[in-house]
Structures are given as C-alpha cells and as structure tokens.
Amino acid sequence: QAEAGVLLGRAVDELDSTIQEVRTAIFALQQPPAAAPSTFRGRVLRETGGAAALLGFPPSVQFTGAVDALVGEETGRELLSALRGALAAAHRRPGVSAIEVEVDAPVRLPDGRSGVRLVVADDGRGEDDGRPTTVTWQAPI
C-alpha cells in the first residue's frame, strides 16, 4: 500500500508539471507575434528564452559556424522541434539546475555528408543510471 501511495504521488507531480506546461504554452500562444525573430539563431534563442520561464533559469546557448546561412527552413523547424522536446524532457527530470544547448553547422555526419547538430545537455539525474542526460539531434544541410 505504501508503494501505491508513492506511485500516486509521482503521478500527481507529473500531472501538476504537465498542467503548468500547458498553461505556459497557452500564455505564449496569446502573445502577439510582433517580435518573432527572422533569423534561425533568433528562433533558437526565443525557444530557450521561453523555456527559461518554465525551468526557472536560462539555458546556456552556444552557436558554432554559420548556422543562419546553412540551416534551411525545414531543417530549422525540425531542429526547433527537437530542441523543444529536449527542453521539456529536461524540465521533467529531477535535479536539473543547468542546461547547455549547442548548435553547430557545418558538422560531418556519420555518412560523410555536411550537416547541423543540436546537443542539449543537462545536469539532472537520468532515469536509468542517475547520470546527467545528453540529447543529440542531427540532420543533413
């Protein structure tokens, strides 16, 4: 019975977190898009800035290379989606107090093509082994 109470407590905590994320998303959707950034770097910074409100601290962001010139519209949308997912996952992980976001272009992909790479690393306790988590996403450019 104690185990059921612990599981129920975790479920309630996760539900509270999800409710907060939905409220934040609704608030963001209600804001006028007048300040929508036109550069890829600006869109990445807007995503991380928005996440800072949820996380309680701003993620560190580093760009390497000519990302604005090299990352196309569709690849940029895919990268931003991966970034959102990684930031949301970090928000749900216990003990996260710092997140580092890196966007590099060009990088050499495993198949030899030129690409863009996103790395999101946090200092939280991972689910399996308790170590920090790193998410890597990459695509050809």
CSV table of N, CA and C in Angstrom, one decimal, residues 40 67 69-79 103-118 136-141:
chain,number,residue,atom,x,y,z
A,40,PHE,N,17.5,32.2,-37.8
A,40,PHE,CA,17.5,30.9,-37.2
A,40,PHE,C,18.0,31.0,-35.7
A,67,VAL,N,25.4,29.1,-38.8
A,67,VAL,CA,24.1,28.4,-38.7
A,67,VAL,C,23.0,29.2,-39.5
A,69,ALA,N,23.2,30.9,-42.2
A,69,ALA,CA,23.3,30.8,-43.6
A,69,ALA,C,23.2,29.3,-44.1
A,70,LEU,N,23.4,28.4,-43.2
A,70,LEU,CA,23.5,27.0,-43.6
A,70,LEU,C,22.2,26.2,-43.3
A,71,VAL,N,21.5,26.6,-42.3
A,71,VAL,CA,20.3,25.8,-41.9
A,71,VAL,C,19.1,26.3,-42.6
A,72,GLY,N,18.5,25.5,-43.4
A,72,GLY,CA,17.3,25.8,-44.2
A,72,GLY,C,16.0,25.8,-43.4
A,73,GLU,N,14.9,26.3,-44.0
A,73,GLU,CA,13.7,26.4,-43.2
A,73,GLU,C,13.2,25.1,-42.6
A,74,GLU,N,13.1,24.1,-43.5
A,74,GLU,CA,12.5,22.8,-43.0
A,74,GLU,C,13.4,22.2,-41.9
A,75,THR,N,14.7,22.2,-42.2
A,75,THR,CA,15.7,21.6,-41.2
A,75,THR,C,15.6,22.4,-39.9
A,76,GLY,N,15.5,23.7,-40.0
A,76,GLY,CA,15.4,24.6,-38.8
A,76,GLY,C,14.1,24.3,-38.0
A,77,ARG,N,13.0,24.0,-38.7
A,77,ARG,CA,11.8,23.7,-38.0
A,77,ARG,C,12.0,22.3,-37.2
A,78,GLU,N,12.6,21.4,-37.9
A,78,GLU,CA,12.8,20.1,-37.3
A,78,GLU,C,13.8,20.2,-36.0
A,79,LEU,N,14.8,21.0,-36.2
A,79,LEU,CA,15.7,21.2,-35.1
A,79,LEU,C,15.0,21.9,-33.9
A,103,VAL,N,24.5,24.4,-31.0
A,103,VAL,CA,24.1,24.3,-32.4
A,103,VAL,C,25.3,24.5,-33.2
A,104,ASP,N,25.7,23.5,-34.0
A,104,ASP,CA,26.9,23.5,-34.8
A,104,ASP,C,26.6,23.2,-36.2
A,105,ALA,N,27.1,24.1,-37.1
A,105,ALA,CA,27.0,23.8,-38.6
A,105,ALA,C,28.1,24.6,-39.3
A,106,PRO,N,28.8,23.9,-40.2
A,106,PRO,CA,28.6,22.5,-40.6
A,106,PRO,C,29.3,21.6,-39.7
A,107,VAL,N,28.8,20.4,-39.6
A,107,VAL,CA,29.5,19.2,-39.0
A,107,VAL,C,29.5,18.1,-40.0
A,108,ARG,N,30.4,17.1,-39.8
A,108,ARG,CA,30.4,16.0,-40.7
A,108,ARG,C,29.5,14.9,-40.1
A,109,LEU,N,28.5,14.5,-40.8
A,109,LEU,CA,27.6,13.4,-40.3
A,109,LEU,C,28.3,12.0,-40.5
A,110,PRO,N,27.8,11.0,-39.8
A,110,PRO,CA,28.4,9.7,-39.9
A,110,PRO,C,28.5,9.2,-41.4
A,111,ASP,N,27.6,9.6,-42.2
A,111,ASP,CA,27.6,9.1,-43.6
A,111,ASP,C,28.5,10.0,-44.5
A,112,GLY,N,29.2,11.0,-43.9
A,112,GLY,CA,30.1,11.8,-44.6
A,112,GLY,C,29.5,13.1,-45.2
A,113,ARG,N,28.2,13.3,-45.1
A,113,ARG,CA,27.5,14.5,-45.6
A,113,ARG,C,27.7,15.6,-44.6
A,114,SER,N,27.5,16.8,-45.1
A,114,SER,CA,27.6,18.0,-44.2
A,114,SER,C,26.2,18.2,-43.5
A,115,GLY,N,26.3,18.6,-42.3
A,115,GLY,CA,25.0,18.7,-41.5
A,115,GLY,C,25.0,19.7,-40.4
A,116,VAL,N,23.9,19.7,-39.7
A,116,VAL,CA,23.8,20.5,-38.5
A,116,VAL,C,23.6,19.6,-37.3
A,117,ARG,N,24.1,20.0,-36.2
A,117,ARG,CA,24.0,19.1,-35.0
A,117,ARG,C,23.5,20.0,-33.8
A,118,LEU,N,22.5,19.5,-33.1
A,118,LEU,CA,22.0,20.1,-31.9
A,118,LEU,C,22.4,19.1,-30.7
A,136,THR,N,21.3,14.3,-28.5
A,136,THR,CA,21.9,14.8,-29.7
A,136,THR,C,21.0,14.6,-30.9
A,137,TRP,N,20.8,15.6,-31.7
A,137,TRP,CA,20.0,15.5,-32.9
A,137,TRP,C,20.8,16.1,-34.0
A,138,GLN,N,20.8,15.5,-35.2
A,138,GLN,CA,21.5,16.0,-36.3
A,138,GLN,C,20.8,15.7,-37.6
A,139,ALA,N,21.0,16.5,-38.7
A,139,ALA,CA,20.4,16.3,-40.0
A,139,ALA,C,21.3,16.9,-41.0
A,140,PRO,N,21.2,16.4,-42.3
A,140,PRO,CA,22.0,17.0,-43.4
A,140,PRO,C,21.5,18.4,-43.7
A,141,ILE,N,22.4,19.2,-44.2
A,141,ILE,CA,22.1,20.5,-44.7
A,141,ILE,C,22.4,20.7,-46.1
